[in-house]
Short mmCIF file of C-alpha atoms and ligand atoms in Angstrom, two decimals:
data_model
loop_
_atom_site.label_atom_id
_atom_site.label_comp_id
_atom_site.label_asym_id
_atom_site.label_seq_id
_atom_site.Cartn_x
_atom_site.Cartn_y
_atom_site.Cartn_z
CA MET A 1 153.03 98.27 148.90
CA ARG A 2 149.60 97.21 146.46
CA ARG A 3 149.58 93.73 145.47
CA LYS A 4 149.11 92.61 141.90
CA THR A 5 145.52 91.93 141.41
CA ILE A 6 144.98 89.96 138.49
CA PRO A 7 141.31 88.74 137.85
CA PHE A 8 141.05 85.86 135.96
CA LEU A 9 137.88 83.60 135.10
CA ARG A 10 137.21 80.06 135.15
CA LEU A 11 134.10 78.94 133.28
CA ALA A 12 133.04 75.35 134.53
CA LEU A 13 131.30 74.81 131.25
CA ILE A 14 128.57 76.93 129.37
CA TYR A 15 125.63 75.88 130.95
CA LEU A 16 122.20 77.60 130.00
CA LEU A 17 122.53 81.57 130.45
CA VAL A 18 123.40 81.76 133.85
CA LEU A 19 126.26 80.12 135.01
CA THR A 20 129.76 81.31 134.60
CA GLY A 21 133.22 80.32 136.01
CA VAL A 22 135.06 83.50 137.43
CA HIS A 23 137.80 83.81 139.97
CA GLY A 24 139.06 86.76 141.56
CA ILE A 25 142.81 86.49 143.11
CA ALA A 26 145.06 88.42 143.83
CA GLY A 27 148.88 88.11 143.28
CA ALA A 28 150.90 85.24 145.45
CA LYS A 29 152.87 87.08 147.59
CA ILE A 30 156.46 86.15 147.43
CA SER A 31 157.82 86.26 151.42
CA THR A 32 160.91 88.23 152.37
CA GLY A 33 160.77 86.16 155.71
CA SER A 34 158.59 88.95 157.70
CA ASN A 35 155.89 87.73 159.33
CA ALA A 36 152.28 89.11 160.30
CA HIS A 37 149.72 87.22 162.47
CA HIS A 38 146.51 89.03 162.07
CA ASP A 39 143.91 88.90 165.20
CA LEU A 40 141.34 90.63 162.91
CA SER A 41 137.87 91.52 164.16
CA ILE A 42 135.06 92.19 161.09
CA SER A 43 131.50 93.68 161.85
CA LEU A 44 129.85 93.56 159.17
CA PHE A 45 126.46 96.55 159.15
CA PRO A 46 124.65 95.48 155.96
CA GLY A 47 121.87 98.33 156.54
CA LYS A 48 124.87 100.94 155.38
CA SER A 49 127.16 98.70 153.18
CA GLU A 50 129.76 99.16 155.61
CA LEU A 51 132.35 96.81 157.80
CA GLU A 52 134.21 97.53 160.66
CA GLY A 53 137.66 96.49 161.23
CA ARG A 54 139.95 96.42 164.47
CA ASP A 55 143.33 94.45 163.65
CA ARG A 56 145.46 93.29 166.59
CA ILE A 57 148.67 92.61 164.18
CA ARG A 58 151.98 91.23 165.47
CA ILE A 59 154.51 92.21 163.33
CA GLU A 60 157.76 90.70 163.08
CA GLN A 61 160.14 91.58 160.30
CA ALA A 62 163.45 89.95 159.36
CA GLU A 63 165.39 93.09 158.65
CA ARG A 64 164.89 97.02 159.38
CA GLY A 65 162.61 98.65 156.88
CA SER A 66 159.25 100.22 156.18
CA VAL A 67 156.31 98.19 157.13
CA ALA A 68 153.03 98.77 154.05
CA PHE A 69 149.81 97.27 153.65
CA PHE A 70 147.25 97.03 151.32
CA LEU A 71 143.93 98.27 152.36
CA SER A 72 141.12 99.55 150.24
CA PRO A 73 141.11 103.09 148.71
CA ARG A 74 138.04 103.61 150.20
CA ALA A 75 138.94 102.98 153.63
CA ARG A 76 138.59 105.74 156.90
CA ILE A 77 141.29 104.91 159.14
CA HIS A 78 140.18 105.96 162.54
CA SER A 79 143.70 105.16 164.90
CA VAL A 80 147.33 103.15 164.46
CA ARG A 81 148.65 102.68 166.94
CA ILE A 82 152.02 100.44 167.59
CA ASP A 83 152.77 99.18 171.60
CA GLY A 84 149.51 101.05 172.78
CA ARG A 85 150.78 104.63 171.37
CA GLU A 86 149.66 106.66 168.39
CA HIS A 87 151.91 106.07 165.23
CA PRO A 88 152.46 108.40 162.25
CA TYR A 89 151.10 107.22 159.25
CA THR A 90 150.26 107.95 155.26
CA PHE A 91 147.61 106.10 153.67
CA SER A 92 147.33 106.70 149.89
CA ARG A 93 145.57 105.02 146.73
CA GLY A 94 145.09 101.60 149.26
CA ARG A 95 148.79 102.04 150.70
CA LEU A 96 149.08 102.20 154.37
CA ALA A 97 152.77 103.17 155.09
CA LEU A 98 153.89 103.33 158.86
CA ASN A 99 156.46 105.93 159.02
CA PRO A 100 159.60 105.21 157.77
CA ASP A 101 161.46 107.01 159.55
CA ARG A 102 160.91 105.21 162.71
CA SER A 103 161.41 102.21 160.81
CA GLU A 104 163.61 100.87 163.36
CA SER A 105 160.48 100.33 165.39
CA THR A 106 158.45 98.65 163.15
CA LEU A 107 161.02 95.28 163.43
CA ASN A 108 158.92 93.34 165.78
CA VAL A 109 155.93 95.13 166.96
CA ASN A 110 152.31 95.01 168.28
CA LEU A 111 150.77 97.13 165.93
CA ASN A 112 146.36 97.59 166.37
CA LEU A 113 144.53 99.09 163.01
CA HIS A 114 140.60 100.48 163.40
CA TYR A 115 139.06 101.30 160.09
CA THR A 116 135.90 101.39 158.32
CA CYS A 117 135.13 100.89 154.82
CA ARG A 118 131.83 100.81 152.69
CA PHE A 119 131.33 98.12 150.25
CA ASP A 120 128.56 98.99 147.88
CA ASP A 121 129.32 97.59 144.35
CA PRO A 122 125.70 97.60 142.40
CA VAL A 123 124.95 93.41 141.99
CA PRO A 124 123.78 91.80 138.76
CA VAL A 125 120.76 89.87 140.28
CA ARG A 126 119.35 90.25 136.75
CA PRO A 127 122.55 89.76 134.71
CA GLU A 128 122.73 91.57 131.00
CA ASN A 129 126.48 89.72 130.68
CA THR A 130 124.95 86.39 130.82
CA ASP A 131 128.63 84.96 130.17
CA ASN A 132 130.04 86.74 132.95
CA PRO A 133 127.27 88.32 135.15
CA GLY A 134 129.31 89.08 138.00
CA PHE A 135 132.29 90.45 136.54
CA GLY A 136 133.06 93.84 138.23
CA VAL A 137 131.78 93.15 141.31
CA SER A 138 134.76 93.37 143.67
CA GLY A 139 132.79 94.00 147.13
CA THR A 140 129.09 94.40 148.21
CA ILE A 141 127.41 94.63 152.01
CA SER A 142 123.91 93.99 151.34
CA ALA A 143 120.82 92.97 153.38
CA LEU A 144 120.72 90.13 150.84
CA GLY A 145 124.10 89.11 151.47
CA THR A 146 128.13 89.96 151.65
CA PHE A 147 130.19 89.45 148.64
CA ILE A 148 134.06 90.78 149.14
CA LEU A 149 136.93 89.42 146.92
CA SER A 150 140.63 89.40 148.46
CA GLY A 151 141.77 91.90 145.98
CA ALA A 152 139.18 94.42 147.15
CA GLY A 153 141.14 95.19 150.42
CA TRP A 154 138.49 94.42 153.30
CA TYR A 155 141.74 93.53 156.06
CA PRO A 156 144.77 95.06 155.62
CA GLN A 157 147.39 93.23 153.77
CA MET A 158 151.33 93.35 154.66
CA ALA A 159 153.37 93.51 151.57
CA ASP A 160 155.92 90.61 151.13
CA ALA A 161 155.37 89.12 154.63
CA ARG A 162 154.32 85.57 155.18
CA GLU A 163 150.37 86.32 157.20
CA SER A 164 148.24 84.30 159.61
CA PHE A 165 145.21 85.20 160.33
CA LYS A 166 142.56 84.54 163.60
CA LEU A 167 139.23 85.61 162.30
CA HIS A 168 136.04 86.69 163.79
CA VAL A 169 133.14 87.96 161.83
CA ASP A 170 130.24 89.46 163.07
CA GLY A 171 127.00 90.43 161.81
CA PRO A 172 123.39 90.31 162.40
CA ALA A 173 121.18 87.53 163.68
CA ASP A 174 122.00 84.17 161.71
CA THR A 175 124.71 85.70 159.77
CA VAL A 176 127.46 83.58 158.72
CA ALA A 177 130.54 84.50 157.53
CA VAL A 178 132.68 82.18 155.18
CA THR A 179 136.52 82.48 153.92
CA GLY A 180 139.05 79.64 152.99
CA GLY A 181 140.64 78.33 155.96
CA ARG A 182 139.30 76.31 159.15
CA LEU A 183 136.06 77.13 160.88
CA LEU A 184 136.34 77.29 164.43
CA GLY A 185 133.01 77.52 165.37
CA ILE A 186 129.59 79.97 165.13
CA GLU A 187 128.28 81.28 168.01
CA ARG A 188 124.87 83.03 168.27
CA GLN A 189 124.19 85.93 170.45
CA ASP A 190 120.85 88.13 171.11
CA THR A 191 120.99 90.03 168.27
CA ARG A 192 124.59 89.49 166.38
CA THR A 193 126.30 85.93 165.16
CA ILE A 194 129.98 85.39 165.26
CA SER A 195 131.78 83.18 163.01
CA ARG A 196 135.44 82.57 164.20
CA TRP A 197 138.26 80.75 161.39
CA ARG A 198 141.78 80.59 161.41
CA ILE A 199 143.51 80.85 158.21
CA ASP A 200 147.37 79.99 157.62
CA ASN A 201 149.18 81.72 154.99
CA PRO A 202 146.55 82.48 151.79
CA LEU A 203 148.98 83.01 149.47
CA GLU A 204 146.56 84.49 146.95
CA GLY A 205 144.74 86.65 149.61
CA LEU A 206 140.71 86.18 151.45
CA SER A 207 137.65 86.57 150.04
CA LEU A 208 134.80 86.68 152.37
CA SER A 209 130.81 85.79 151.59
CA ALA A 210 128.44 85.84 154.52
CA GLY A 211 124.39 85.85 154.84
CA PRO A 212 121.94 83.84 156.71
CA TYR A 213 123.77 80.26 155.90
CA VAL A 214 122.91 76.87 157.04
CA VAL A 215 125.68 74.63 157.62
CA GLU A 216 125.93 71.35 156.75
CA GLN A 217 128.76 69.08 157.43
CA GLN A 218 130.74 65.88 156.28
CA THR A 219 133.68 63.70 157.11
CA LEU A 220 134.67 60.73 155.15
CA ASN A 221 138.10 59.07 154.97
CA GLY A 222 139.99 62.37 156.69
CA MET A 223 138.02 64.49 154.70
CA THR A 224 135.56 67.06 155.15
CA ALA A 225 133.27 68.73 152.78
CA ALA A 226 130.68 71.37 154.22
CA THR A 227 127.64 73.36 152.52
CA TYR A 228 126.41 76.64 153.68
CA PHE A 229 123.40 77.56 151.54
CA PHE A 230 120.30 79.20 152.19
CA MET A 231 117.27 78.10 153.27
CA GLU A 232 115.75 77.65 150.60
CA ASN A 233 118.18 75.37 148.96
CA GLN A 234 119.11 73.72 151.99
CA GLN A 235 117.56 70.30 150.60
CA LEU A 236 120.56 70.18 147.98
CA ALA A 237 123.21 69.98 150.86
CA PRO A 238 123.08 65.82 151.01
CA ARG A 239 123.75 65.34 147.22
CA TYR A 240 126.53 68.48 146.85
CA LEU A 241 128.12 66.86 150.14
CA GLU A 242 128.10 63.44 148.92
CA SER A 243 129.72 64.33 145.23
CA SER A 244 132.27 66.66 146.93
CA LEU A 245 133.39 64.00 149.22
CA ARG A 246 133.55 61.65 146.48
CA TYR A 247 135.60 63.94 143.66
CA LEU A 248 137.83 64.72 146.89
CA LYS A 249 138.57 61.06 147.30
CA ARG A 250 139.30 60.53 143.41
CA TYR A 251 141.43 63.46 142.65
CA SER A 252 143.89 63.15 145.73
CA ASP A 253 144.30 59.37 144.52
CA LEU A 254 144.88 60.96 140.88
CA PHE A 255 146.98 63.94 141.91
CA GLY A 256 148.64 63.69 145.55
CA THR A 257 146.48 64.70 149.03
CA TYR A 258 144.00 67.35 148.48
CA PRO A 259 146.13 70.53 149.93
CA PHE A 260 143.49 72.34 152.36
CA ASP A 261 141.91 71.81 155.38
CA GLY A 262 138.55 70.85 154.42
CA PHE A 263 135.95 71.93 151.19
CA ALA A 264 132.93 73.85 151.09
CA VAL A 265 129.86 74.78 148.59
CA VAL A 266 128.85 78.39 149.02
CA GLU A 267 125.72 80.11 147.95
CA ASN A 268 126.04 83.66 146.55
CA PHE A 269 122.89 85.90 146.41
CA PHE A 270 123.89 86.82 143.04
CA PRO A 271 125.29 84.18 139.60
CA THR A 272 128.86 83.56 139.94
CA GLY A 273 130.84 80.49 139.32
CA TYR A 274 134.07 81.40 141.57
CA GLY A 275 137.09 78.92 142.37
CA PHE A 276 138.50 79.86 145.36
CA PRO A 277 141.12 77.85 148.01
CA ALA A 278 139.07 75.44 149.74
CA TYR A 279 135.58 76.65 148.54
CA THR A 280 133.54 77.22 145.54
CA LEU A 281 131.02 80.12 145.54
CA MET A 282 128.37 79.88 142.76
CA GLY A 283 124.73 81.12 142.77
CA GLY A 284 121.28 79.92 144.16
CA ARG A 285 119.47 79.18 140.59
CA VAL A 286 123.52 77.40 139.37
CA LEU A 287 123.12 75.37 142.19
CA ARG A 288 119.73 74.06 141.85
CA LEU A 289 120.68 72.78 138.16
CA PRO A 290 120.61 69.07 138.60
CA PHE A 291 123.73 68.09 136.46
CA ILE A 292 125.83 70.73 138.72
CA PRO A 293 127.16 68.69 141.36
CA GLU A 294 128.71 66.32 138.58
CA THR A 295 129.91 68.79 136.37
CA SER A 296 130.29 72.15 137.45
CA LEU A 297 131.28 71.03 141.29
CA PRO A 298 134.47 68.66 140.11
CA HIS A 299 135.72 71.47 137.68
CA GLU A 300 135.96 73.86 140.71
CA ILE A 301 137.58 70.89 143.15
CA VAL A 302 139.95 70.18 140.51
CA HIS A 303 140.92 73.88 141.03
CA ASN A 304 142.07 73.19 144.35
CA TRP A 305 145.01 71.44 142.28
CA TRP A 306 145.62 73.04 139.14
CA GLY A 307 145.11 77.37 140.04
CA ASN A 308 144.48 77.41 144.06
CA GLY A 309 147.15 74.37 144.82
CA VAL A 310 149.89 74.98 141.79
CA LEU A 311 150.03 78.21 140.84
CA VAL A 312 149.68 79.71 137.41
CA ASP A 313 153.12 82.04 136.19
CA PHE A 314 150.46 84.37 134.44
CA ALA A 315 153.44 85.84 132.18
CA SER A 316 153.48 82.76 130.39
CA GLY A 317 149.96 82.46 129.78
CA ASN A 318 146.94 80.64 132.10
CA TRP A 319 147.49 76.95 132.00
CA CYS A 320 145.18 76.07 134.30
CA GLU A 321 141.75 76.59 133.09
CA GLY A 322 142.56 74.02 130.11
CA LEU A 323 144.14 70.82 132.65
CA THR A 324 141.17 71.70 134.51
CA SER A 325 138.92 71.33 132.35
CA TYR A 326 140.66 68.37 130.91
CA THR A 327 140.67 66.45 134.25
CA SER A 328 137.27 67.01 135.44
CA ASP A 329 135.17 67.71 132.44
CA TYR A 330 136.92 65.63 130.07
CA LEU A 331 137.74 62.63 132.36
CA ASN A 332 134.44 62.78 133.69
CA LYS A 333 133.21 62.03 129.87
CA GLU A 334 135.96 59.55 129.64
CA GLN A 335 134.79 57.32 132.28
CA ALA A 336 131.43 57.15 131.42
CA SER A 337 131.71 55.48 127.89
CA PRO A 338 134.20 56.06 124.92
CA ASP A 339 131.04 57.44 123.12
CA ALA A 340 130.74 60.60 125.54
CA ALA A 341 134.39 60.96 125.71
CA ALA A 342 134.01 61.85 121.90
CA ASP A 343 131.29 63.91 121.89
CA TYR A 344 132.94 66.52 124.27
CA ARG A 345 136.22 66.33 121.92
CA ARG A 346 134.18 66.67 119.03
CA GLN A 347 132.36 69.30 120.78
CA ALA A 348 135.39 71.16 121.66
CA LEU A 349 136.42 71.26 118.14
CA ARG A 350 133.08 72.80 117.21
CA ASN A 351 133.43 75.43 119.39
CA TYR A 352 137.29 76.53 118.54
CA ALA A 353 136.06 76.27 114.77
CA SER A 354 132.67 77.94 115.06
CA LEU A 355 133.49 80.84 117.96
CA VAL A 356 137.21 81.49 117.03
CA SER A 357 138.29 83.30 113.51
CA PRO A 358 141.52 83.76 112.48
CA ALA A 359 140.77 88.02 113.99
CA THR A 360 139.97 86.65 117.58
CA ASP A 361 142.72 83.71 117.70
CA PHE A 362 145.69 83.56 119.72
CA PRO A 363 148.40 81.57 121.30
CA LEU A 364 147.67 79.91 124.67
CA SER A 365 151.17 82.39 125.99
CA ARG A 366 148.21 84.86 125.69
CA PHE A 367 145.59 83.42 127.90
CA GLN A 368 144.76 85.31 130.83
CA SER A 369 141.31 84.22 131.22
CA ARG A 370 137.91 83.91 130.18
CA THR A 371 135.97 87.15 128.50
CA ASP A 372 133.73 86.19 125.60
CA PRO A 373 133.12 82.93 123.59
CA ALA A 374 136.14 83.19 121.58
CA THR A 375 138.49 83.29 124.84
CA LYS A 376 136.89 80.59 126.04
CA ALA A 377 137.18 78.31 123.10
CA VAL A 378 141.03 79.24 122.94
CA GLY A 379 141.67 79.35 126.75
CA TYR A 380 139.62 75.96 127.74
CA ASP A 381 138.48 74.00 125.20
CA LYS A 382 141.81 74.32 122.65
CA SER A 383 143.92 73.98 125.99
CA ALA A 384 142.02 70.92 127.28
CA MET A 385 142.74 69.59 123.55
CA VAL A 386 146.39 70.33 124.00
CA PHE A 387 146.87 68.13 127.07
CA HIS A 388 144.83 65.26 125.23
CA MET A 389 147.18 65.52 122.40
CA LEU A 390 150.18 65.58 125.51
CA ARG A 391 148.80 62.45 126.60
CA LYS A 392 148.42 60.69 123.25
CA GLU A 393 152.31 62.00 122.65
CA VAL A 394 153.53 60.58 125.63
CA GLY A 395 150.97 57.82 126.92
CA ASP A 396 148.84 57.12 129.64
CA ALA A 397 151.62 56.34 132.74
CA ALA A 398 154.03 59.48 131.76
CA PHE A 399 151.17 61.91 131.81
CA TRP A 400 149.17 60.86 134.87
CA ALA A 401 152.71 60.58 136.56
CA ALA A 402 153.95 64.19 135.29
CA LEU A 403 150.85 65.21 136.93
CA ARG A 404 151.64 64.20 139.93
CA ASP A 405 155.39 65.46 139.97
CA LEU A 406 153.55 68.98 138.69
CA TYR A 407 151.49 68.48 142.30
CA ARG A 408 154.39 67.48 144.41
CA ASN A 409 156.97 70.15 143.03
CA PHE A 410 154.86 72.99 142.48
CA LEU A 411 152.56 72.76 145.18
CA PHE A 412 151.33 76.71 146.19
CA LYS A 413 154.64 77.67 143.68
CA ARG A 414 154.37 79.63 140.11
CA ALA A 415 154.24 77.13 137.32
CA SER A 416 154.48 78.31 133.71
CA TRP A 417 154.14 76.54 130.44
CA LYS A 418 157.47 75.84 130.46
CA ASP A 419 157.73 74.23 133.71
CA LEU A 420 154.74 71.64 132.67
CA ARG A 421 157.11 70.97 129.58
CA GLN A 422 160.03 70.26 131.30
CA ILE A 423 158.35 67.75 133.95
CA PHE A 424 156.48 66.22 130.82
CA GLU A 425 159.50 65.66 129.07
CA HIS A 426 160.93 64.07 131.96
CA HIS A 427 158.67 61.82 131.84
CA ALA A 428 158.49 60.96 128.50
CA GLY A 429 162.45 60.46 128.65
CA ARG A 430 162.31 63.10 124.97
CA SER A 431 162.50 66.10 123.89
CA LEU A 432 159.00 67.44 123.23
CA LYS A 433 160.21 70.74 121.36
CA VAL A 434 158.26 69.61 118.21
CA PHE A 435 155.17 69.23 120.09
CA SER A 436 155.26 72.50 122.07
CA GLY A 437 156.47 74.24 119.05
CA SER A 438 159.83 75.80 118.31
CA GLY A 439 158.69 79.93 117.24
CA SER A 440 159.17 83.24 119.12
CA ASN A 441 157.89 81.88 122.15
CA ASP A 442 158.72 78.27 122.66
CA ARG A 443 157.30 78.22 126.06
CA VAL A 444 153.75 77.39 124.95
CA PRO A 445 151.99 74.45 122.58
CA ARG A 446 151.72 76.28 119.21
CA THR A 447 148.38 76.91 117.76
CA TYR A 448 148.35 76.61 114.06
CA ASP A 449 148.75 72.69 113.37
CA TRP A 450 146.16 72.22 115.64
CA LYS A 451 143.71 74.67 114.37
CA LEU A 452 143.99 73.64 111.10
CA SER A 453 143.03 69.56 112.15
CA ALA A 454 140.60 71.25 114.29
CA ARG A 455 138.72 73.08 111.60
CA ASN A 456 139.39 70.11 109.54
CA ARG A 457 138.02 67.88 111.68
CA ALA A 458 135.16 70.00 112.89
CA ALA A 459 134.10 70.28 109.10
CA MET A 460 133.80 66.27 109.15
CA ASP A 461 131.77 65.87 112.25
CA THR A 462 129.34 68.74 111.37
CA GLY A 463 129.05 67.62 107.85
CA ARG A 464 129.31 70.94 106.67
CA PRO A 465 132.32 73.42 106.07
CA ALA A 466 133.60 75.27 109.16
CA ALA A 467 132.81 78.86 109.78
ZN1 LIG B 501 137.99 76.54 135.70
#
């Protein structure tokens, strides 16, 4: 069964016209007790925008039933073998199903799958949509680099199974591949370079980047940070490594132990600001901006707790951008000075007052991702200020204790606004129903009171009536 893909955007901050925060993510799977252990070899051929995949999959099913994988609808299947013999299958709209009539034979088997697939989405090197320039690109393999989102189906994903991967990516000489997991090694041969990775249970799927990266690593206090930068930006590595390690330590102390093996900053060959589990992917122009290591970088690092650690239950709205903005962007200002913190809050109010009209306003329960300045002002700015109001309401001790509880109880599980409310109520020792509103959808902080005060305060801040 094809897994639902919910792309959502992650804004770091609005920086000039180049930076976006975008996050592509596949819906987390609910395991039925089946396991799939992949030994996956991917060969990249940038000259023809193609990859060749050979996957040996050990399938362990909890009970008899058909076996299905999601693979890009653009893939060509060359062979499907089970325990060495050709096996009947169907492949339609990206769903590869092993013959259900012989389902009993797939209970505990070794599947060998050979396929090729072309990924050639046009890349916005000079984007027209500066709000979100990478939007719409799900996969591209080119001489400049390789970028493929998890939802693009570059490898077979078994429906409803717990999966683990030994991944081996080979490409033209000096091509280093990166994904969210543990790097086992890079091996340079005559004309090809091989990157080996180990990934256990990637709940949200795997994205892949590759290019002529220079890799730097640094370990401190048991945490490892890495940079995968192109040669021309290599001088930036020490600054990014130092900042990454400092913020990993800070947020581990604040919320609980960092949930992945390491964290990497990876350069992309076109403008993006993605935050994936255990790494962030940013365009080179963005990386060179001098303030990014203290702004976008901590924002993307915090997403490893909120969004990629504690997962979002999108049915009740995406709360993770507001909480990430509040606990990275805002908290940094607060730690700098009270004035800087007040400026940040004023700017959030101004954004909401000037960018959101009654016609474009909507409750936080409907926020999924940022698509334009108005959705950003609601899903990031207003949402962050709701967390600020909540902190004022329950007090510092309860606020930070609730966030630690949220992380401990919901790591790698989906949490909704209602789950957040219950945790904050537990720590506040009282109902927060009045705070969160009691309208038709009482799971979500209401917009209206906040909107009124935002408009009034923004008018006061700017000395002119709010738009
Ligand atoms: Zn974000």
